[in-house]
Amino acid sequence: MTDRLIIALAQLNASVGDVAGNADAILQAREHAAGADLLVTPELSIVGYPPEDLVLKPALVAAARHQVERLAAATATQGPALLVGTPWAEDGKLFNAMLLLDGGRIAGITRKHDLPNYGTFDEKRLFDSGPLPGPLVVRGVRIGVPICEDIWLPDVCECLGETGAELLIVPNGSPYEVGKGDQRLSVSVARVTETGLPLAYLNRVGGQDELVFDGASFVLNANRTLAQRLPDWDEEVRLTHWQRGPAGWACAPGPLSPPDEDPADIYHAMLVGLRDYVNRNRFPGVVLGLSGGIDSALSAAVAVDALGADRVWCVMLPSPYTSQESLDDAAECARLLGCRLDTVRIEPAMQAYDTMLAPLFAGRTPDLTEENIQSRIRAVTLMALSNKFGHMLLTTGNKSEMSVGYATIYGDMAGGYSVLKDLYKMTVFRVSEWRNAHAPRLGIGPSGPVMPARVISKPPSAELRPDQKDEDSLPPYPLLDAILHGLVEQEQSAADLVAQGLDAATVARIERLLYIAEYKRRQAPPGVKIGGRNFGRDRRYPISNAFRTA
């Protein structure tokens, strides 16, 4: 038995499905953790989190087992024991497990007990629930290993305390969302208070499709003081030094990396999500339509900060309704970002469609149809560039527009990924102002402003007809976003919102638009989850839906 312990917390960016690469990264972390007694990795770090239905493929589970055996063999040599996350098949069941590898063998296993089945999580359809666990023994120290959701309810930690655990290590795959850091800390403090045990909370970093993981791992001592905090978004192997005293184990104070402030956290979430999505899907870069408006300007800025200016290709696609102001603003955005900008005028294609459809449209006045054709011409043009050169088309729509269907399916909705998908319009304004005044810590773009101030201040317009403004079709964005926040984020009824003083007719109209646009959202590209009710993973509504609250 020892009175001193060095635990290395490996805050890693695992790639889903790359089991050999993930195992190699764990071995590299082990080399960096020389002198430690134990190196801990995040939840399901062998296969990457979340594996979704990929984990139901027996070949993946077998490949993960092979890598676990390789890692176990590595612990026969000098260096720390390993605590690694992996799917684990036993007796016809599949568990979300943490395996203790030490002395060249699998020395212990704990299986996740509380399987989350809400929001972005659906682990009950993938894994079997493990029994209430007991502690694992490392260098004579009894360590409780509740896995992620296991600490959000008290039963697992209570069981570990009652069965002799001396400290708690919590491996996680906890996705970022606004305010999540405070929730994690609050839950962890509750478990520390109930058990009287110190707790190390380890999270992964990086992007996986719609989800991004912010890391922000930390250690709480039994007196609930914060002993150490790892950085947001960055990989790091942090050696934490523990000592047993009369009151039990305590972690020595270490660096307390500051958390991102709002809205830097939102910007970094978009940056990391896009960076990992583009790189892991092996796109050479992105192409996007740069209109001179705020949505495409912010999308371009995120892309340049994530990938570098040489991998971002902006295209201005003016029509007869595009203002000189928009042309100038798009050009200035591209200049500030240092990225390529080409211009492809769409009027010839508009004229071709007018000619093609004239016999069928005879006697009918121009309307939304002709506006949507313009959007689809732009999409076909951008997709042609994507097909020819390999760049992924970056979609630029925001959550306010997607909520009410103020977007053209197979038009401006086209693309492979959307960084603004979970940002309401007012948040787009706020984040754009922040980026113009700050250089993001993770960014590789310019340090100064990324768009003209006029892009932020001018009234938004799709410019699909003369003198068009968004407010011709929608309520002012502060009002629209307030209604959508109630209907979407809080699942309030129209009556709830009217009771708060909002106009009944306006609320009823927005609720109707929200529901009838569901079919569009089902066909939208993936995008970064920012809030608690993103479209797709969190909020899953039927397309055919007769229910209304107004």
XYZ file of C-alpha atoms in Angstrom:
550
model
C 0.000 0.000 0.000
C 1.224 3.473 -0.903
C 0.529 6.913 0.494
C 1.465 8.670 -2.745
C -0.046 8.287 -6.190
C 0.503 10.033 -9.523
C -2.505 9.863 -11.816
C -2.166 11.086 -15.385
C -5.389 12.454 -16.891
C -5.272 12.070 -20.694
C -7.670 14.594 -22.226
C -7.596 13.166 -25.760
C -9.302 13.739 -29.115
C -10.205 10.208 -30.192
C -11.425 9.572 -33.753
C -14.533 7.402 -34.026
C -13.719 4.082 -35.679
C -9.942 4.556 -35.792
C -9.263 1.921 -33.167
C -5.594 1.427 -34.046
C -4.937 5.168 -34.226
C -6.701 5.750 -30.920
C -4.660 3.006 -29.265
C -1.474 4.535 -30.677
C -2.478 7.891 -29.167
C -2.959 6.224 -25.779
C 0.504 4.673 -25.998
C 1.973 8.082 -26.844
C 0.171 9.572 -23.862
C 1.639 6.809 -21.718
C 5.137 7.801 -22.838
C 4.401 11.404 -21.840
C 3.163 10.191 -18.471
C 6.471 8.658 -17.420
C 6.622 8.492 -13.654
C 2.862 8.173 -13.218
C 1.246 5.192 -11.528
C -1.911 5.286 -13.635
C -2.947 6.904 -16.913
C -6.690 7.382 -17.455
C -8.411 7.922 -20.812
C -11.943 9.205 -21.511
C -15.033 7.093 -22.049
C -14.900 4.683 -25.033
C -11.524 6.105 -26.017
C -10.563 2.988 -27.979
C -13.391 3.384 -30.505
C -14.123 7.091 -30.050
C -17.260 8.654 -28.601
C -20.052 8.472 -29.584
C -19.790 5.381 -31.814
C -23.576 5.245 -32.370
C -24.711 2.070 -34.182
C -21.164 1.360 -35.310
C -20.726 -0.294 -31.934
C -23.343 -2.903 -32.901
C -20.977 -4.260 -35.558
C -19.186 -7.281 -34.056
C -16.093 -6.578 -36.159
C -15.629 -3.214 -34.424
C -15.972 -4.775 -30.967
C -13.443 -7.456 -31.946
C -11.025 -4.824 -33.272
C -11.370 -2.898 -30.006
C -10.615 -6.031 -27.992
C -7.493 -6.625 -30.090
C -6.258 -3.106 -29.326
C -7.029 -3.530 -25.627
C -4.901 -6.668 -25.611
C -2.103 -4.739 -27.355
C -2.300 -2.000 -24.727
C -2.379 -4.537 -21.930
C 0.803 -6.151 -23.262
C 2.482 -2.735 -23.237
C 1.929 -2.447 -19.480
C 4.273 -5.364 -18.915
C 7.087 -2.846 -19.333
C 7.953 -0.008 -16.986
C 5.404 2.762 -16.921
C 1.916 3.543 -15.657
C -1.025 1.192 -15.589
C -3.782 2.124 -18.032
C -7.484 2.711 -17.448
C -9.071 2.738 -20.920
C -12.623 3.029 -22.210
C -13.932 0.465 -24.682
C -17.006 -1.516 -25.680
C -16.702 -4.926 -24.087
C -18.626 -8.074 -24.999
C -19.298 -10.694 -22.325
C -21.749 -13.601 -22.254
C -23.842 -12.252 -25.120
C -24.005 -8.737 -23.659
C -22.264 -5.547 -24.707
C -21.043 -3.095 -22.083
C -19.662 0.424 -22.082
C -16.640 -0.407 -19.951
C -13.422 0.863 -18.431
C -10.630 -1.694 -18.288
C -7.667 -1.563 -15.931
C -4.548 -2.784 -17.736
C -1.539 -3.512 -15.564
C 1.345 -5.947 -15.446
C 0.753 -7.082 -19.022
C -2.842 -8.170 -18.451
C -6.411 -7.028 -17.941
C -6.370 -6.486 -14.189
C -9.909 -5.217 -13.672
C -13.081 -4.033 -15.329
C -15.978 -1.765 -14.458
C -19.131 -1.516 -16.568
C -21.326 1.558 -16.958
C -24.462 1.181 -14.885
C -26.612 4.244 -15.667
C -27.123 4.437 -19.432
C -28.391 7.831 -20.649
C -31.373 7.822 -22.979
C -32.237 11.482 -23.562
C -31.123 14.384 -25.738
C -28.149 13.304 -27.822
C -27.776 10.017 -25.928
C -29.414 6.683 -26.748
C -27.112 4.231 -25.000
C -29.910 1.928 -23.849
C -30.336 0.694 -27.411
C -26.596 0.070 -27.742
C -25.339 -1.267 -24.418
C -26.407 -3.454 -21.541
C -26.430 -1.923 -18.086
C -23.628 -3.142 -15.870
C -24.087 -4.067 -12.216
C -23.451 -1.569 -9.462
C -19.644 -1.538 -9.416
C -17.038 -1.936 -6.754
C -13.641 -0.204 -6.802
C -10.610 -1.204 -8.844
C -7.263 -1.632 -7.059
C -4.244 0.290 -8.373
C -0.976 0.101 -6.444
C -2.966 -0.987 -3.418
C -5.382 1.982 -3.664
C -9.110 1.313 -4.132
C -10.346 3.593 -6.924
C -13.986 3.974 -7.834
C -14.640 4.456 -11.557
C -18.168 5.715 -12.240
C -18.517 6.270 -15.998
C -20.019 9.591 -17.156
C -23.779 9.260 -16.500
C -23.009 7.175 -13.410
C -22.341 10.392 -11.464
C -25.523 12.201 -12.554
C -27.466 10.005 -10.129
C -26.199 9.179 -6.633
C -26.531 5.386 -6.575
C -23.255 4.358 -8.252
C -21.038 6.665 -6.214
C -22.880 5.687 -3.053
C -22.195 2.012 -3.818
C -18.533 2.726 -4.522
C -18.174 4.577 -1.244
C -19.841 1.762 0.674
C -17.556 -0.838 -0.945
C -14.355 0.902 0.062
C -13.445 3.333 -2.712
C -10.855 5.864 -1.535
C -11.188 8.276 -4.473
C -13.298 8.601 -7.628
C -12.129 8.884 -11.247
C -14.895 9.692 -13.724
C -14.163 9.083 -17.446
C -16.565 11.008 -19.695
C -17.729 11.690 -23.214
C -19.684 14.821 -22.298
C -20.608 17.030 -25.287
C -20.372 20.780 -25.123
C -23.438 22.928 -24.802
C -23.856 26.408 -23.394
C -23.807 26.240 -19.588
C -22.770 22.586 -19.429
C -19.577 23.268 -17.505
C -21.483 24.633 -14.527
C -23.789 21.604 -14.580
C -20.868 19.170 -14.553
C -19.241 20.948 -11.644
C -22.483 21.100 -9.684
C -23.142 17.378 -10.114
C -19.569 16.527 -9.175
C -19.732 18.667 -6.040
C -22.908 16.822 -5.041
C -21.204 13.421 -5.376
C -18.142 14.612 -3.446
C -20.379 15.970 -0.681
C -22.369 12.729 -0.424
C -19.395 10.352 -0.464
C -16.725 12.463 1.210
C -14.325 11.347 -1.552
C -12.194 13.432 -3.928
C -13.148 13.219 -7.590
C -11.236 13.540 -10.882
C -13.495 14.340 -13.835
C -11.939 13.494 -17.229
C -13.585 14.516 -20.507
C -12.576 14.165 -24.153
C -12.007 16.988 -26.647
C -12.678 17.392 -30.359
C -15.518 17.231 -32.833
C -17.625 14.267 -33.915
C -20.232 15.176 -36.510
C -22.791 17.408 -34.737
C -21.171 17.087 -31.318
C -18.120 18.863 -29.980
C -16.340 18.028 -26.746
C -14.719 20.792 -24.767
C -12.562 18.829 -22.334
C -12.416 21.142 -19.312
C -11.488 18.213 -17.061
C -10.966 18.946 -13.382
C -10.144 17.564 -9.939
C -12.164 18.260 -6.793
C -10.795 17.448 -3.373
C -12.984 16.047 -0.633
C -13.445 19.552 0.800
C -14.982 20.512 -2.587
C -12.126 22.836 -3.541
C -10.981 22.830 -7.156
C -7.452 21.419 -7.189
C -6.770 21.390 -10.927
C -8.515 22.268 -14.181
C -7.442 21.284 -17.692
C -7.966 23.640 -20.652
C -11.045 23.866 -22.809
C -10.696 22.218 -26.250
C -6.994 21.274 -26.062
C -5.497 17.829 -25.719
C -3.319 17.510 -22.637
C -1.836 14.794 -20.453
C -1.915 16.248 -16.940
C 0.006 14.571 -14.108
C -1.872 14.973 -10.844
C -0.106 14.238 -7.570
C -2.087 12.617 -4.760
C -1.222 11.969 -1.134
C -2.994 10.059 1.584
C -3.411 11.968 4.829
C -5.364 11.482 8.047
C -8.569 12.575 6.281
C -7.970 10.461 3.167
C -6.611 11.197 -0.280
C -6.058 14.706 -1.619
C -4.771 16.053 -4.925
C -2.003 18.634 -4.796
C -2.916 22.014 -6.293
C -2.006 22.429 -9.936
C -2.774 24.677 -12.904
C -6.333 25.999 -13.132
C -6.828 26.675 -16.820
C -9.491 29.382 -17.167
C -12.740 28.475 -18.914
C -13.816 30.214 -22.094
C -16.028 33.208 -21.516
C -19.235 33.724 -23.492
C -19.268 33.872 -26.517
C -15.675 32.644 -27.009
C -16.907 29.172 -26.051
C -19.530 29.261 -28.821
C -16.989 30.378 -31.385
C -14.499 27.705 -30.369
C -17.235 25.052 -30.497
C -17.976 25.978 -34.114
C -14.276 26.117 -34.969
C -13.463 22.715 -33.476
C -16.563 21.066 -34.934
C -15.806 22.257 -38.464
C -12.068 21.570 -38.226
C -12.469 17.945 -37.183
C -15.391 17.287 -39.551
C -13.480 18.548 -42.595
C -10.185 16.905 -41.668
C -11.594 13.539 -40.643
C -13.632 13.314 -43.822
C -10.521 14.256 -45.803
C -11.872 17.283 -47.641
C -9.146 19.533 -49.047
C -11.091 22.552 -47.822
C -14.480 24.238 -48.016
C -16.313 26.346 -50.572
C -19.144 28.702 -49.634
C -21.278 31.432 -51.062
C -20.185 34.806 -49.670
C -23.175 37.120 -50.062
C -22.066 40.218 -48.192
C -24.446 39.317 -45.351
C -23.622 38.439 -41.782
C -24.334 34.693 -41.872
C -21.925 33.919 -44.704
C -19.372 36.362 -43.281
C -19.343 34.622 -39.901
C -19.281 31.179 -41.534
C -16.276 32.214 -43.621
C -14.498 33.580 -40.549
C -15.002 30.337 -38.632
C -13.763 28.364 -41.637
C -10.592 30.438 -41.974
C -9.928 30.239 -38.236
C -10.464 26.469 -38.320
C -8.710 25.514 -41.558
C -6.586 28.441 -42.701
C -7.280 30.929 -45.501
C -5.700 28.698 -48.161
C -8.396 26.039 -47.587
C -11.393 28.387 -47.802
C -12.858 29.315 -51.191
C -15.516 32.032 -51.215
C -17.764 32.644 -54.198
C -19.965 35.693 -54.754
C -23.027 34.803 -56.867
C -24.734 38.112 -57.645
C -28.118 38.491 -59.309
C -29.721 41.663 -60.687
C -31.057 42.240 -57.158
C -27.647 42.150 -55.460
C -26.674 45.591 -54.202
C -23.301 47.206 -54.764
C -23.053 47.372 -50.971
C -23.228 43.573 -50.784
C -20.613 43.190 -53.503
C -18.303 45.574 -51.659
C -18.895 43.918 -48.282
C -18.192 40.429 -49.644
C -14.978 41.642 -51.234
C -13.883 43.286 -47.996
C -14.674 40.155 -45.965
C -12.496 38.079 -48.275
C -9.700 40.667 -48.098
C -9.764 40.760 -44.308
C -9.746 36.959 -44.132
C -7.098 36.587 -46.828
C -9.070 33.930 -48.681
C -9.896 33.400 -52.337
C -12.996 35.116 -53.742
C -14.463 34.444 -57.179
C -17.580 35.914 -58.753
C -20.099 33.928 -60.798
C -23.080 35.944 -62.009
C -26.321 33.951 -62.037
C -28.415 36.160 -64.346
C -27.775 33.976 -67.428
C -29.116 30.944 -65.553
C -32.102 32.958 -64.299
C -32.908 33.925 -67.889
C -32.565 30.320 -69.005
C -35.052 29.163 -66.390
C -37.442 31.956 -67.331
C -37.329 30.765 -70.929
C -37.657 27.082 -70.008
C -40.648 27.619 -67.744
C -42.403 30.426 -69.634
C -44.968 28.138 -71.364
C -45.887 26.516 -68.046
C -45.877 29.751 -66.021
C -47.887 31.716 -68.600
C -50.488 33.954 -66.971
C -48.928 33.737 -63.518
C -47.130 36.598 -61.814
C -43.625 36.133 -60.379
C -43.634 35.091 -56.724
C -41.626 33.012 -54.236
C -41.043 30.435 -56.959
C -38.669 32.702 -58.876
C -36.887 33.623 -55.638
C -36.312 29.965 -54.824
C -34.984 29.337 -58.332
C -32.264 31.923 -57.686
C -31.258 30.137 -54.486
C -31.173 26.786 -56.271
C -29.095 28.191 -59.111
C -26.539 29.265 -56.536
C -26.617 25.824 -54.919
C -26.067 24.039 -58.237
C -23.160 26.364 -59.014
C -21.510 25.852 -55.639
C -22.064 22.092 -55.755
C -20.493 22.026 -59.224
C -17.367 23.621 -57.767
C -17.478 21.158 -54.880
C -17.759 18.184 -57.247
C -15.065 19.433 -59.594
C -12.455 20.392 -57.002
C -13.401 18.315 -53.934
C -14.099 21.115 -51.469
C -17.009 20.558 -49.106
C -19.852 23.041 -49.526
C -20.295 24.900 -46.253
C -23.905 25.831 -45.522
C -24.443 29.268 -43.971
C -28.011 29.349 -42.589
C -28.818 30.106 -38.939
C -31.274 28.508 -36.493
C -33.836 31.316 -36.631
C -34.247 30.854 -40.375
C -34.227 27.066 -40.172
C -36.831 27.155 -37.412
C -39.426 28.914 -39.548
C -38.415 27.523 -42.933
C -36.953 30.822 -44.162
C -34.515 28.826 -46.279
C -34.735 27.112 -49.646
C -34.536 23.346 -49.663
C -32.024 22.240 -52.318
C -30.978 25.902 -52.420
C -29.192 27.738 -49.625
C -29.735 24.662 -47.425
C -27.435 22.607 -49.666
C -24.081 21.573 -48.278
C -22.156 19.126 -46.157
C -21.984 20.965 -42.824
C -23.323 24.096 -41.135
C -21.502 25.894 -38.346
C -24.436 28.252 -37.649
C -27.106 25.554 -37.536
C -27.709 25.922 -33.780
C -27.179 29.706 -33.555
C -30.183 32.001 -33.455
C -29.827 35.208 -35.425
C -29.266 37.428 -32.395
C -26.451 35.114 -31.313
C -24.979 35.410 -34.805
C -24.830 39.184 -34.328
C -23.263 38.842 -30.874
C -20.651 36.293 -31.951
C -19.754 38.362 -35.036
C -19.165 41.435 -32.901
C -16.988 39.370 -30.563
C -14.914 37.935 -33.407
C -14.321 41.360 -34.902
C -12.888 42.484 -31.557
C -11.038 39.307 -30.507
C -8.727 36.714 -31.996
C -9.882 33.231 -30.962
C -7.236 31.332 -29.023
C -7.539 28.274 -31.276
C -7.862 30.194 -34.524
C -5.287 30.259 -37.308
C -6.943 33.162 -39.137
C -6.247 36.904 -38.918
C -5.928 38.554 -35.529
C -7.916 41.627 -36.518
C -11.485 42.215 -37.757
C -12.924 39.645 -40.159
C -15.857 41.605 -41.599
C -16.795 45.247 -42.167
C -18.837 46.753 -39.333
C -21.585 47.448 -41.866
C -22.145 43.706 -42.312
C -23.210 43.543 -38.662
C -25.236 46.747 -38.586
C -27.184 46.656 -41.852
C -30.703 45.116 -42.018
C -30.492 41.442 -43.121
C -31.753 40.694 -46.627
C -31.809 37.651 -48.904
C -31.772 40.052 -51.920
C -34.013 37.826 -54.030
C -36.255 40.703 -55.124
C -35.918 44.501 -55.220
C -35.460 46.216 -51.836
C -36.133 42.983 -49.926
C -35.586 42.814 -46.144
C -35.962 39.780 -43.846
C -38.488 41.724 -41.770
C -40.808 41.843 -44.798
C -41.538 38.167 -44.099
C -40.553 37.687 -40.456
C -40.948 39.517 -37.140
C -37.899 41.525 -36.031
C -35.214 39.071 -34.987
C -35.236 39.986 -31.268
C -38.949 39.115 -31.177
C -38.625 36.071 -33.424
C -35.788 34.625 -31.347
C -37.696 35.196 -28.101
C -40.661 33.240 -29.480
C -38.452 30.471 -30.851
C -36.535 30.197 -27.590
C -39.822 29.511 -25.821
C -41.222 27.109 -28.433
C -38.011 25.193 -29.144
C -35.616 25.476 -26.209
C -38.227 25.424 -23.435
C -41.060 23.513 -25.198
C -43.538 26.169 -24.093
C -47.024 26.458 -25.547
C -48.394 29.457 -27.394
C -50.508 30.248 -24.320
C -47.368 30.299 -22.169
C -45.767 32.865 -24.453
C -48.900 34.990 -24.738
C -49.057 35.039 -20.924
C -45.568 36.570 -21.012
C -46.923 39.462 -23.068
C -46.191 38.313 -26.617
C -48.737 38.924 -29.375
C -51.043 35.934 -29.805
C -51.342 36.155 -33.602
C -47.576 36.436 -34.056
C -46.905 33.487 -31.752
C -49.510 31.364 -33.554
C -47.955 32.188 -36.923
C -44.441 31.328 -35.784
C -45.594 28.065 -34.202
C -47.251 27.075 -37.470
C -44.127 27.934 -39.484
C -41.992 25.969 -37.033
C -44.057 22.817 -37.419
C -44.534 22.880 -41.195
C -40.783 23.368 -41.770
C -39.903 20.068 -40.111
C -39.588 18.303 -43.471
C -36.914 20.809 -44.485
C -34.917 20.326 -41.316
C -34.893 16.546 -41.820
C -32.996 17.175 -45.055
C -30.611 19.781 -43.698
C -26.872 19.094 -43.294
C -25.406 18.338 -39.882
C -24.151 21.239 -37.802
C -22.524 22.014 -34.476
C -24.665 21.521 -31.368
C -24.504 24.665 -29.245
C -27.638 24.683 -27.072
C -29.759 22.109 -25.309
C -32.297 21.559 -28.117
C -30.505 21.385 -31.436
C -32.430 20.212 -34.462
C -31.693 16.588 -35.249
C -30.113 14.997 -32.178
C -31.983 16.730 -29.353
C -35.316 17.766 -30.854
C -36.979 14.992 -32.844
C -40.417 16.031 -34.032
C -42.724 14.244 -36.495
C -43.048 15.716 -39.968
C -46.750 14.888 -40.251
C -48.098 16.637 -37.174
C -51.578 18.066 -36.642
C -51.002 19.295 -33.091
C -50.950 23.015 -32.401
C -51.119 24.946 -29.135
C -52.563 28.090 -30.721
